[in-house]
């Protein structure tokens, strides 16, 4: 599950996302972060879920995804409105 599930982020600002994964039997609880919908290469998310919206971003909406490293079929998304 991603938190927050929705966010509004100003250009040139950041938003921290977290993901909770329920794993059993010692399976990894790590996630891989990714984004889609961005139109500027400077808009990115790091391995810790910190999203940076580049000042030149022209997209109005970006989707943040967190995918389980242990089981890639387990994923969740959040919607970011860019202002």
PDB file of N, CA, C and O in Angstrom:
ATOM      1  N   UNK A   1       0.844  -1.182   0.000  1.00  0.00           N
ATOM      2  CA  UNK A   1       0.000   0.000   0.000  1.00  0.00           C
ATOM      3  C   UNK A   1       0.887   1.242   0.000  1.00  0.00           C
ATOM      4  O   UNK A   1       1.812   1.332   0.799  1.00  0.00           O
ATOM      5  N   UNK A   2       0.588   2.192  -0.887  1.00  0.00           N
ATOM      6  CA  UNK A   2       1.347   3.443  -0.952  1.00  0.00           C
ATOM      7  C   UNK A   2       0.641   4.519  -0.129  1.00  0.00           C
ATOM      8  O   UNK A   2      -0.573   4.654  -0.176  1.00  0.00           O
ATOM      9  N   UNK A   3       1.459   5.298   0.581  1.00  0.00           N
ATOM     10  CA  UNK A   3       0.960   6.477   1.282  1.00  0.00           C
ATOM     11  C   UNK A   3       1.820   7.662   0.906  1.00  0.00           C
ATOM     12  O   UNK A   3       3.041   7.533   0.873  1.00  0.00           O
ATOM     13  N   UNK A   4       1.226   8.818   0.618  1.00  0.00           N
ATOM     14  CA  UNK A   4      -0.210   9.017   0.459  1.00  0.00           C
ATOM     15  C   UNK A   4      -0.688   8.455  -0.881  1.00  0.00           C
ATOM     16  O   UNK A   4       0.089   8.374  -1.824  1.00  0.00           O
ATOM     17  N   UNK A   5      -1.985   8.082  -0.976  1.00  0.00           N
ATOM     18  CA  UNK A   5      -2.514   7.541  -2.232  1.00  0.00           C
ATOM     19  C   UNK A   5      -2.710   8.611  -3.310  1.00  0.00           C
ATOM     20  O   UNK A   5      -2.741   8.299  -4.493  1.00  0.00           O
ATOM     21  N   UNK A   6      -2.850   9.862  -2.887  1.00  0.00           N
ATOM     22  CA  UNK A   6      -2.930  10.992  -3.819  1.00  0.00           C
ATOM     23  C   UNK A   6      -2.134  12.150  -3.219  1.00  0.00           C
ATOM     24  O   UNK A   6      -2.022  12.258  -1.993  1.00  0.00           O
ATOM     25  N   UNK A   7      -1.609  12.993  -4.098  1.00  0.00           N
ATOM     26  CA  UNK A   7      -0.856  14.158  -3.621  1.00  0.00           C
ATOM     27  C   UNK A   7      -0.883  15.231  -4.693  1.00  0.00           C
ATOM     28  O   UNK A   7      -1.015  14.932  -5.882  1.00  0.00           O
ATOM     29  N   UNK A   8      -0.760  16.474  -4.264  1.00  0.00           N
ATOM     30  CA  UNK A   8      -0.580  17.600  -5.168  1.00  0.00           C
ATOM     31  C   UNK A   8       0.795  18.173  -4.869  1.00  0.00           C
ATOM     32  O   UNK A   8       1.106  18.491  -3.715  1.00  0.00           O
ATOM     33  N   UNK A   9       1.631  18.255  -5.900  1.00  0.00           N
ATOM     34  CA  UNK A   9       3.013  18.699  -5.715  1.00  0.00           C
ATOM     35  C   UNK A   9       3.298  19.854  -6.667  1.00  0.00           C
ATOM     36  O   UNK A   9       2.993  19.778  -7.858  1.00  0.00           O
ATOM     37  N   UNK A  10       3.863  20.905  -6.128  1.00  0.00           N
ATOM     38  CA  UNK A  10       4.237  22.065  -6.935  1.00  0.00           C
ATOM     39  C   UNK A  10       5.513  21.762  -7.712  1.00  0.00           C
ATOM     40  O   UNK A  10       6.372  21.019  -7.239  1.00  0.00           O
ATOM     41  N   UNK A  11       5.640  22.356  -8.889  1.00  0.00           N
ATOM     42  CA  UNK A  11       6.860  22.209  -9.673  1.00  0.00           C
ATOM     43  C   UNK A  11       8.047  22.695  -8.846  1.00  0.00           C
ATOM     44  O   UNK A  11       7.958  23.704  -8.144  1.00  0.00           O
ATOM     45  N   UNK A  12       9.145  21.950  -8.912  1.00  0.00           N
ATOM     46  CA  UNK A  12      10.335  22.302  -8.150  1.00  0.00           C
ATOM     47  C   UNK A  12      10.322  21.794  -6.723  1.00  0.00           C
ATOM     48  O   UNK A  12      11.258  22.050  -5.968  1.00  0.00           O
ATOM     49  N   UNK A  13       9.288  21.049  -6.340  1.00  0.00           N
ATOM     50  CA  UNK A  13       9.153  20.554  -4.966  1.00  0.00           C
ATOM     51  C   UNK A  13       9.234  19.025  -4.933  1.00  0.00           C
ATOM     52  O   UNK A  13       9.312  18.358  -5.962  1.00  0.00           O
ATOM     53  N   UNK A  14       9.182  18.474  -3.728  1.00  0.00           N
ATOM     54  CA  UNK A  14       9.282  17.028  -3.533  1.00  0.00           C
ATOM     55  C   UNK A  14       8.095  16.506  -2.743  1.00  0.00           C
ATOM     56  O   UNK A  14       7.380  17.268  -2.079  1.00  0.00           O
ATOM     57  N   UNK A  15       7.903  15.193  -2.824  1.00  0.00           N
ATOM     58  CA  UNK A  15       6.879  14.509  -2.032  1.00  0.00           C
ATOM     59  C   UNK A  15       7.445  13.157  -1.626  1.00  0.00           C
ATOM     60  O   UNK A  15       7.911  12.403  -2.476  1.00  0.00           O
ATOM     61  N   UNK A  16       7.403  12.865  -0.349  1.00  0.00           N
ATOM     62  CA  UNK A  16       7.874  11.570   0.141  1.00  0.00           C
ATOM     63  C   UNK A  16       6.725  10.566   0.130  1.00  0.00           C
ATOM     64  O   UNK A  16       5.642  10.848   0.640  1.00  0.00           O
ATOM     65  N   UNK A  17       6.965   9.415  -0.476  1.00  0.00           N
ATOM     66  CA  UNK A  17       6.002   8.320  -0.463  1.00  0.00           C
ATOM     67  C   UNK A  17       6.573   7.170   0.358  1.00  0.00           C
ATOM     68  O   UNK A  17       7.794   6.984   0.419  1.00  0.00           O
ATOM     69  N   UNK A  18       5.678   6.422   0.987  1.00  0.00           N
ATOM     70  CA  UNK A  18       6.079   5.208   1.690  1.00  0.00           C
ATOM     71  C   UNK A  18       5.217   4.067   1.185  1.00  0.00           C
ATOM     72  O   UNK A  18       4.111   4.285   0.673  1.00  0.00           O
ATOM     73  N   UNK A  19       5.735   2.865   1.310  1.00  0.00           N
ATOM     74  CA  UNK A  19       4.987   1.679   0.901  1.00  0.00           C
ATOM     75  C   UNK A  19       5.083   0.649   2.012  1.00  0.00           C
ATOM     76  O   UNK A  19       6.161   0.439   2.583  1.00  0.00           O
ATOM     77  N   UNK A  20       3.965   0.035   2.333  1.00  0.00           N
ATOM     78  CA  UNK A  20       3.973  -1.042   3.315  1.00  0.00           C
ATOM     79  C   UNK A  20       3.696  -2.352   2.597  1.00  0.00           C
ATOM     80  O   UNK A  20       2.784  -2.449   1.775  1.00  0.00           O
ATOM     81  N   UNK A  21       4.545  -3.334   2.883  1.00  0.00           N
ATOM     82  CA  UNK A  21       4.446  -4.646   2.264  1.00  0.00           C
ATOM     83  C   UNK A  21       4.338  -5.672   3.371  1.00  0.00           C
ATOM     84  O   UNK A  21       5.140  -5.668   4.312  1.00  0.00           O
ATOM     85  N   UNK A  22       3.361  -6.558   3.280  1.00  0.00           N
ATOM     86  CA  UNK A  22       3.227  -7.650   4.230  1.00  0.00           C
ATOM     87  C   UNK A  22       3.888  -8.875   3.601  1.00  0.00           C
ATOM     88  O   UNK A  22       3.440  -9.364   2.568  1.00  0.00           O
ATOM     89  N   UNK A  23       4.971  -9.314   4.212  1.00  0.00           N
ATOM     90  CA  UNK A  23       5.710 -10.463   3.686  1.00  0.00           C
ATOM     91  C   UNK A  23       5.733 -11.564   4.744  1.00  0.00           C
ATOM     92  O   UNK A  23       5.737 -11.296   5.937  1.00  0.00           O
ATOM     93  N   UNK A  24       5.756 -12.802   4.275  1.00  0.00           N
ATOM     94  CA  UNK A  24       5.793 -13.937   5.191  1.00  0.00           C
ATOM     95  C   UNK A  24       7.030 -14.780   4.914  1.00  0.00           C
ATOM     96  O   UNK A  24       7.606 -14.743   3.826  1.00  0.00           O
ATOM     97  N   UNK A  25       7.446 -15.537   5.921  1.00  0.00           N
ATOM     98  CA  UNK A  25       8.543 -16.475   5.745  1.00  0.00           C
ATOM     99  C   UNK A  25       9.876 -15.827   5.439  1.00  0.00           C
ATOM    100  O   UNK A  25      10.723 -16.420   4.775  1.00  0.00           O
ATOM    101  N   UNK A  26      10.070 -14.592   5.895  1.00  0.00           N
ATOM    102  CA  UNK A  26      11.337 -13.921   5.678  1.00  0.00           C
ATOM    103  C   UNK A  26      11.501 -13.303   4.303  1.00  0.00           C
ATOM    104  O   UNK A  26      12.597 -12.888   3.933  1.00  0.00           O
ATOM    105  N   UNK A  27      10.425 -13.233   3.525  1.00  0.00           N
ATOM    106  CA  UNK A  27      10.500 -12.624   2.193  1.00  0.00           C
ATOM    107  C   UNK A  27      10.799 -11.134   2.314  1.00  0.00           C
ATOM    108  O   UNK A  27      10.456 -10.494   3.306  1.00  0.00           O
ATOM    109  N   UNK A  28      11.431 -10.589   1.299  1.00  0.00           N
ATOM    110  CA  UNK A  28      11.801  -9.177   1.289  1.00  0.00           C
ATOM    111  C   UNK A  28      10.567  -8.285   1.311  1.00  0.00           C
ATOM    112  O   UNK A  28       9.581  -8.562   0.624  1.00  0.00           O
ATOM    113  N   UNK A  29      10.643  -7.222   2.089  1.00  0.00           N
ATOM    114  CA  UNK A  29       9.567  -6.225   2.131  1.00  0.00           C
ATOM    115  C   UNK A  29       9.940  -4.994   1.318  1.00  0.00           C
ATOM    116  O   UNK A  29       9.213  -4.004   1.324  1.00  0.00           O
ATOM    117  N   UNK A  30      11.037  -5.054   0.583  1.00  0.00           N
ATOM    118  CA  UNK A  30      11.484  -3.923  -0.230  1.00  0.00           C
ATOM    119  C   UNK A  30      10.580  -3.746  -1.446  1.00  0.00           C
ATOM    120  O   UNK A  30       9.980  -4.702  -1.937  1.00  0.00           O
ATOM    121  N   UNK A  31      10.522  -2.503  -1.921  1.00  0.00           N
ATOM    122  CA  UNK A  31       9.771  -2.201  -3.139  1.00  0.00           C
ATOM    123  C   UNK A  31      10.675  -1.474  -4.119  1.00  0.00           C
ATOM    124  O   UNK A  31      11.671  -0.854  -3.736  1.00  0.00           O
ATOM    125  N   UNK A  32      10.297  -1.564  -5.376  1.00  0.00           N
ATOM    126  CA  UNK A  32      10.963  -0.803  -6.426  1.00  0.00           C
ATOM    127  C   UNK A  32      10.011   0.314  -6.831  1.00  0.00           C
ATOM    128  O   UNK A  32       8.849   0.064  -7.152  1.00  0.00           O
ATOM    129  N   UNK A  33      10.509   1.548  -6.814  1.00  0.00           N
ATOM    130  CA  UNK A  33       9.699   2.720  -7.133  1.00  0.00           C
ATOM    131  C   UNK A  33       9.839   3.075  -8.600  1.00  0.00           C
ATOM    132  O   UNK A  33      10.928   2.960  -9.170  1.00  0.00           O
ATOM    133  N   UNK A  34       8.759   3.542  -9.200  1.00  0.00           N
ATOM    134  CA  UNK A  34       8.806   4.024 -10.576  1.00  0.00           C
ATOM    135  C   UNK A  34       7.712   5.065 -10.782  1.00  0.00           C
ATOM    136  O   UNK A  34       6.781   5.167  -9.974  1.00  0.00           O
ATOM    137  N   UNK A  35       7.858   5.846 -11.854  1.00  0.00           N
ATOM    138  CA  UNK A  35       6.829   6.823 -12.211  1.00  0.00           C
ATOM    139  C   UNK A  35       6.524   6.717 -13.692  1.00  0.00           C
ATOM    140  O   UNK A  35       7.360   6.292 -14.485  1.00  0.00           O
ATOM    141  N   UNK A  36       5.294   7.085 -14.039  1.00  0.00           N
ATOM    142  CA  UNK A  36       4.877   7.178 -15.438  1.00  0.00           C
ATOM    143  C   UNK A  36       4.090   8.465 -15.602  1.00  0.00           C
ATOM    144  O   UNK A  36       3.512   8.982 -14.649  1.00  0.00           O
ATOM    145  N   UNK A  37       4.086   8.974 -16.824  1.00  0.00           N
ATOM    146  CA  UNK A  37       3.322  10.177 -17.133  1.00  0.00           C
ATOM    147  C   UNK A  37       4.133  11.446 -17.102  1.00  0.00           C
ATOM    148  O   UNK A  37       3.653  12.489 -17.538  1.00  0.00           O
ATOM    149  N   UNK A  38       5.360  11.374 -16.596  1.00  0.00           N
ATOM    150  CA  UNK A  38       6.193  12.577 -16.575  1.00  0.00           C
ATOM    151  C   UNK A  38       6.689  12.887 -17.983  1.00  0.00           C
ATOM    152  O   UNK A  38       6.878  11.996 -18.797  1.00  0.00           O
ATOM    153  N   UNK A  39       6.863  14.172 -18.247  1.00  0.00           N
ATOM    154  CA  UNK A  39       7.332  14.611 -19.561  1.00  0.00           C
ATOM    155  C   UNK A  39       8.713  15.253 -19.486  1.00  0.00           C
ATOM    156  O   UNK A  39       9.277  15.609 -20.510  1.00  0.00           O
ATOM    157  N   UNK A  40       9.253  15.391 -18.290  1.00  0.00           N
ATOM    158  CA  UNK A  40      10.579  15.976 -18.105  1.00  0.00           C
ATOM    159  C   UNK A  40      11.473  14.941 -17.422  1.00  0.00           C
ATOM    160  O   UNK A  40      11.090  14.364 -16.404  1.00  0.00           O
ATOM    161  N   UNK A  41      12.654  14.715 -17.992  1.00  0.00           N
ATOM    162  CA  UNK A  41      13.568  13.705 -17.455  1.00  0.00           C
ATOM    163  C   UNK A  41      14.056  14.037 -16.050  1.00  0.00           C
ATOM    164  O   UNK A  41      14.496  13.156 -15.312  1.00  0.00           O
ATOM    165  N   UNK A  42      13.951  15.299 -15.654  1.00  0.00           N
ATOM    166  CA  UNK A  42      14.372  15.703 -14.317  1.00  0.00           C
ATOM    167  C   UNK A  42      13.380  15.336 -13.236  1.00  0.00           C
ATOM    168  O   UNK A  42      13.698  15.405 -12.053  1.00  0.00           O
ATOM    169  N   UNK A  43      12.175  14.965 -13.625  1.00  0.00           N
ATOM    170  CA  UNK A  43      11.183  14.489 -12.664  1.00  0.00           C
ATOM    171  C   UNK A  43      11.459  13.016 -12.427  1.00  0.00           C
ATOM    172  O   UNK A  43      11.485  12.233 -13.378  1.00  0.00           O
ATOM    173  N   UNK A  44      11.699  12.651 -11.162  1.00  0.00           N
ATOM    174  CA  UNK A  44      12.110  11.274 -10.875  1.00  0.00           C
ATOM    175  C   UNK A  44      11.755  10.895  -9.445  1.00  0.00           C
ATOM    176  O   UNK A  44      11.450  11.754  -8.610  1.00  0.00           O
ATOM    177  N   UNK A  45      11.804   9.592  -9.185  1.00  0.00           N
ATOM    178  CA  UNK A  45      11.612   9.088  -7.826  1.00  0.00           C
ATOM    179  C   UNK A  45      12.824   8.244  -7.476  1.00  0.00           C
ATOM    180  O   UNK A  45      13.335   7.480  -8.313  1.00  0.00           O
ATOM    181  N   UNK A  46      13.323   8.396  -6.252  1.00  0.00           N
ATOM    182  CA  UNK A  46      14.518   7.651  -5.864  1.00  0.00           C
ATOM    183  C   UNK A  46      14.139   6.326  -5.192  1.00  0.00           C
ATOM    184  O   UNK A  46      12.961   6.000  -5.044  1.00  0.00           O
ATOM    185  N   UNK A  47      15.151   5.571  -4.789  1.00  0.00           N
ATOM    186  CA  UNK A  47      14.941   4.245  -4.195  1.00  0.00           C
ATOM    187  C   UNK A  47      14.234   4.298  -2.851  1.00  0.00           C
ATOM    188  O   UNK A  47      13.776   3.271  -2.354  1.00  0.00           O
ATOM    189  N   UNK A  48      14.152   5.496  -2.263  1.00  0.00           N
ATOM    190  CA  UNK A  48      13.493   5.651  -0.962  1.00  0.00           C
ATOM    191  C   UNK A  48      12.094   6.234  -1.072  1.00  0.00           C
ATOM    192  O   UNK A  48      11.474   6.561  -0.072  1.00  0.00           O
ATOM    193  N   UNK A  49      11.598   6.409  -2.319  1.00  0.00           N
ATOM    194  CA  UNK A  49      10.250   6.914  -2.508  1.00  0.00           C
ATOM    195  C   UNK A  49      10.127   8.422  -2.502  1.00  0.00           C
ATOM    196  O   UNK A  49       9.026   8.954  -2.363  1.00  0.00           O
ATOM    197  N   UNK A  50      11.255   9.133  -2.663  1.00  0.00           N
ATOM    198  CA  UNK A  50      11.203  10.589  -2.698  1.00  0.00           C
ATOM    199  C   UNK A  50      11.028  11.035  -4.142  1.00  0.00           C
ATOM    200  O   UNK A  50      11.913  10.847  -4.975  1.00  0.00           O
ATOM    201  N   UNK A  51       9.874  11.635  -4.421  1.00  0.00           N
ATOM    202  CA  UNK A  51       9.551  12.132  -5.748  1.00  0.00           C
ATOM    203  C   UNK A  51       9.986  13.582  -5.867  1.00  0.00           C
ATOM    204  O   UNK A  51       9.691  14.394  -4.999  1.00  0.00           O
ATOM    205  N   UNK A  52      10.696  13.891  -6.961  1.00  0.00           N
ATOM    206  CA  UNK A  52      11.106  15.258  -7.261  1.00  0.00           C
ATOM    207  C   UNK A  52      10.405  15.671  -8.551  1.00  0.00           C
ATOM    208  O   UNK A  52      10.536  15.000  -9.572  1.00  0.00           O
ATOM    209  N   UNK A  53       9.636  16.757  -8.477  1.00  0.00           N
ATOM    210  CA  UNK A  53       8.984  17.307  -9.665  1.00  0.00           C
ATOM    211  C   UNK A  53       9.872  18.429 -10.186  1.00  0.00           C
ATOM    212  O   UNK A  53      10.074  19.440  -9.500  1.00  0.00           O
ATOM    213  N   UNK A  54      10.420  18.247 -11.384  1.00  0.00           N
ATOM    214  CA  UNK A  54      11.296  19.245 -11.973  1.00  0.00           C
ATOM    215  C   UNK A  54      10.520  20.529 -12.254  1.00  0.00           C
ATOM    216  O   UNK A  54       9.327  20.488 -12.553  1.00  0.00           O
ATOM    217  N   UNK A  55      11.189  21.651 -12.148  1.00  0.00           N
ATOM    218  CA  UNK A  55      10.545  22.956 -12.404  1.00  0.00           C
ATOM    219  C   UNK A  55      10.002  23.064 -13.822  1.00  0.00           C
ATOM    220  O   UNK A  55       9.094  23.848 -14.082  1.00  0.00           O
ATOM    221  N   UNK A  56      10.562  22.299 -14.771  1.00  0.00           N
ATOM    222  CA  UNK A  56      10.132  22.361 -16.169  1.00  0.00           C
ATOM    223  C   UNK A  56       9.100  21.296 -16.527  1.00  0.00           C
ATOM    224  O   UNK A  56       8.781  21.128 -17.707  1.00  0.00           O
ATOM    225  N   UNK A  57       8.593  20.577 -15.542  1.00  0.00           N
ATOM    226  CA  UNK A  57       7.613  19.513 -15.810  1.00  0.00           C
ATOM    227  C   UNK A  57       6.352  20.101 -16.419  1.00  0.00           C
ATOM    228  O   UNK A  57       5.810  21.082 -15.907  1.00  0.00           O
ATOM    229  N   UNK A  58       5.869  19.515 -17.524  1.00  0.00           N
ATOM    230  CA  UNK A  58       4.651  19.998 -18.180  1.00  0.00           C
ATOM    231  C   UNK A  58       3.468  19.052 -17.965  1.00  0.00           C
ATOM    232  O   UNK A  58       2.332  19.431 -18.266  1.00  0.00           O
ATOM    233  N   UNK A  59       3.710  17.862 -17.477  1.00  0.00           N
ATOM    234  CA  UNK A  59       2.610  16.927 -17.225  1.00  0.00           C
ATOM    235  C   UNK A  59       1.736  17.460 -16.093  1.00  0.00           C
ATOM    236  O   UNK A  59       2.230  18.089 -15.156  1.00  0.00           O
ATOM    237  N   UNK A  60       0.461  17.212 -16.192  1.00  0.00           N
ATOM    238  CA  UNK A  60      -0.478  17.640 -15.150  1.00  0.00           C
ATOM    239  C   UNK A  60      -0.702  16.545 -14.103  1.00  0.00           C
ATOM    240  O   UNK A  60      -1.119  16.819 -12.985  1.00  0.00           O
ATOM    241  N   UNK A  61      -0.448  15.279 -14.509  1.00  0.00           N
ATOM    242  CA  UNK A  61      -0.671  14.150 -13.615  1.00  0.00           C
ATOM    243  C   UNK A  61       0.428  13.113 -13.823  1.00  0.00           C
ATOM    244  O   UNK A  61       0.817  12.833 -14.959  1.00  0.00           O
ATOM    245  N   UNK A  62       0.914  12.556 -12.721  1.00  0.00           N
ATOM    246  CA  UNK A  62       1.960  11.534 -12.748  1.00  0.00           C
ATOM    247  C   UNK A  62       1.504  10.392 -11.851  1.00  0.00           C
ATOM    248  O   UNK A  62       0.893  10.621 -10.801  1.00  0.00           O
ATOM    249  N   UNK A  63       1.798   9.173 -12.280  1.00  0.00           N
ATOM    250  CA  UNK A  63       1.477   8.000 -11.474  1.00  0.00           C
ATOM    251  C   UNK A  63       2.753   7.455 -10.844  1.00  0.00           C
ATOM    252  O   UNK A  63       3.744   7.223 -11.536  1.00  0.00           O
ATOM    253  N   UNK A  64       2.713   7.273  -9.534  1.00  0.00           N
ATOM    254  CA  UNK A  64       3.812   6.672  -8.783  1.00  0.00           C
ATOM    255  C   UNK A  64       3.445   5.224  -8.520  1.00  0.00           C
ATOM    256  O   UNK A  64       2.324   4.934  -8.091  1.00  0.00           O
ATOM    257  N   UNK A  65       4.384   4.312  -8.771  1.00  0.00           N
ATOM    258  CA  UNK A  65       4.146   2.883  -8.534  1.00  0.00           C
ATOM    259  C   UNK A  65       5.184   2.328  -7.578  1.00  0.00           C
ATOM    260  O   UNK A  65       6.363   2.688  -7.653  1.00  0.00           O
ATOM    261  N   UNK A  66       4.734   1.445  -6.706  1.00  0.00           N
ATOM    262  CA  UNK A  66       5.625   0.683  -5.828  1.00  0.00           C
ATOM    263  C   UNK A  66       5.350  -0.786  -6.108  1.00  0.00           C
ATOM    264  O   UNK A  66       4.217  -1.246  -5.982  1.00  0.00           O
ATOM    265  N   UNK A  67       6.394  -1.508  -6.497  1.00  0.00           N
ATOM    266  CA  UNK A  67       6.264  -2.916  -6.850  1.00  0.00           C
ATOM    267  C   UNK A  67       7.127  -3.747  -5.917  1.00  0.00           C
ATOM    268  O   UNK A  67       8.309  -3.429  -5.698  1.00  0.00           O
ATOM    269  N   UNK A  68       6.559  -4.802  -5.374  1.00  0.00           N
ATOM    270  CA  UNK A  68       7.290  -5.687  -4.478  1.00  0.00           C
ATOM    271  C   UNK A  68       8.491  -6.298  -5.187  1.00  0.00           C
ATOM    272  O   UNK A  68       8.371  -6.815  -6.301  1.00  0.00           O
ATOM    273  N   UNK A  69       9.656  -6.244  -4.547  1.00  0.00           N
ATOM    274  CA  UNK A  69      10.859  -6.863  -5.099  1.00  0.00           C
ATOM    275  C   UNK A  69      10.714  -8.382  -5.077  1.00  0.00           C
ATOM    276  O   UNK A  69      11.165  -9.074  -5.980  1.00  0.00           O
ATOM    277  N   UNK A  70      10.054  -8.907  -4.047  1.00  0.00           N
ATOM    278  CA  UNK A  70       9.892 -10.354  -3.893  1.00  0.00           C
ATOM    279  C   UNK A  70       8.882 -10.921  -4.887  1.00  0.00           C
ATOM    280  O   UNK A  70       9.080 -11.989  -5.449  1.00  0.00           O
ATOM    281  N   UNK A  71       7.773 -10.201  -5.098  1.00  0.00           N
ATOM    282  CA  UNK A  71       6.708 -10.690  -5.977  1.00  0.00           C
ATOM    283  C   UNK A  71       6.234  -9.531  -6.842  1.00  0.00           C
ATOM    284  O   UNK A  71       5.410  -8.720  -6.416  1.00  0.00           O
ATOM    285  N   UNK A  72       6.747  -9.458  -8.072  1.00  0.00           N
ATOM    286  CA  UNK A  72       6.473  -8.297  -8.928  1.00  0.00           C
ATOM    287  C   UNK A  72       5.018  -8.174  -9.362  1.00  0.00           C
ATOM    288  O   UNK A  72       4.624  -7.162  -9.932  1.00  0.00           O
ATOM    289  N   UNK A  73       4.192  -9.185  -9.068  1.00  0.00           N
ATOM    290  CA  UNK A  73       2.769  -9.058  -9.382  1.00  0.00           C
ATOM    291  C   UNK A  73       2.044  -8.209  -8.333  1.00  0.00           C
ATOM    292  O   UNK A  73       0.893  -7.834  -8.525  1.00  0.00           O
ATOM    293  N   UNK A  74       2.723  -7.921  -7.240  1.00  0.00           N
ATOM    294  CA  UNK A  74       2.136  -7.103  -6.168  1.00  0.00           C
ATOM    295  C   UNK A  74       2.605  -5.670  -6.337  1.00  0.00           C
ATOM    296  O   UNK A  74       3.783  -5.358  -6.167  1.00  0.00           O
ATOM    297  N   UNK A  75       1.671  -4.806  -6.699  1.00  0.00           N
ATOM    298  CA  UNK A  75       2.013  -3.407  -6.929  1.00  0.00           C
ATOM    299  C   UNK A  75       0.869  -2.507  -6.483  1.00  0.00           C
ATOM    300  O   UNK A  75      -0.275  -2.957  -6.378  1.00  0.00           O
ATOM    301  N   UNK A  76       1.190  -1.261  -6.202  1.00  0.00           N
ATOM    302  CA  UNK A  76       0.172  -0.278  -5.849  1.00  0.00           C
ATOM    303  C   UNK A  76       0.586   1.040  -6.493  1.00  0.00           C
ATOM    304  O   UNK A  76       1.760   1.247  -6.802  1.00  0.00           O
ATOM    305  N   UNK A  77      -0.380   1.907  -6.705  1.00  0.00           N
ATOM    306  CA  UNK A  77      -0.093   3.189  -7.346  1.00  0.00           C
ATOM    307  C   UNK A  77      -0.678   4.348  -6.560  1.00  0.00           C
ATOM    308  O   UNK A  77      -1.619   4.185  -5.781  1.00  0.00           O
ATOM    309  N   UNK A  78      -0.097   5.506  -6.790  1.00  0.00           N
ATOM    310  CA  UNK A  78      -0.596   6.757  -6.238  1.00  0.00           C
ATOM    311  C   UNK A  78      -0.652   7.765  -7.380  1.00  0.00           C
ATOM    312  O   UNK A  78       0.147   7.699  -8.322  1.00  0.00           O
ATOM    313  N   UNK A  79      -1.589   8.688  -7.298  1.00  0.00           N
ATOM    314  CA  UNK A  79      -1.752   9.700  -8.328  1.00  0.00           C
ATOM    315  C   UNK A  79      -1.263  11.043  -7.811  1.00  0.00           C
ATOM    316  O   UNK A  79      -1.661  11.480  -6.732  1.00  0.00           O
ATOM    317  N   UNK A  80      -0.401  11.678  -8.608  1.00  0.00           N
ATOM    318  CA  UNK A  80       0.156  12.987  -8.238  1.00  0.00           C
ATOM    319  C   UNK A  80      -0.350  14.028  -9.228  1.00  0.00           C
ATOM    320  O   UNK A  80      -0.204  13.862 -10.448  1.00  0.00           O
ATOM    321  N   UNK A  81      -0.939  15.081  -8.705  1.00  0.00           N
ATOM    322  CA  UNK A  81      -1.341  16.228  -9.511  1.00  0.00           C
ATOM    323  C   UNK A  81      -0.203  17.243  -9.444  1.00  0.00           C
ATOM    324  O   UNK A  81       0.246  17.605  -8.344  1.00  0.00           O
ATOM    325  N   UNK A  82       0.265  17.667 -10.606  1.00  0.00           N
ATOM    326  CA  UNK A  82       1.383  18.618 -10.671  1.00  0.00           C
ATOM    327  C   UNK A  82       0.815  20.019 -10.864  1.00  0.00           C
ATOM    328  O   UNK A  82      -0.013  20.249 -11.741  1.00  0.00           O
ATOM    329  N   UNK A  83       1.279  20.946 -10.039  1.00  0.00           N
ATOM    330  CA  UNK A  83       0.824  22.343 -10.155  1.00  0.00           C
ATOM    331  C   UNK A  83       2.009  23.274 -10.264  1.00  0.00           C
ATOM    332  O   UNK A  83       3.076  22.992  -9.830  1.00  0.00           O
TER     333      UNK A  83
END
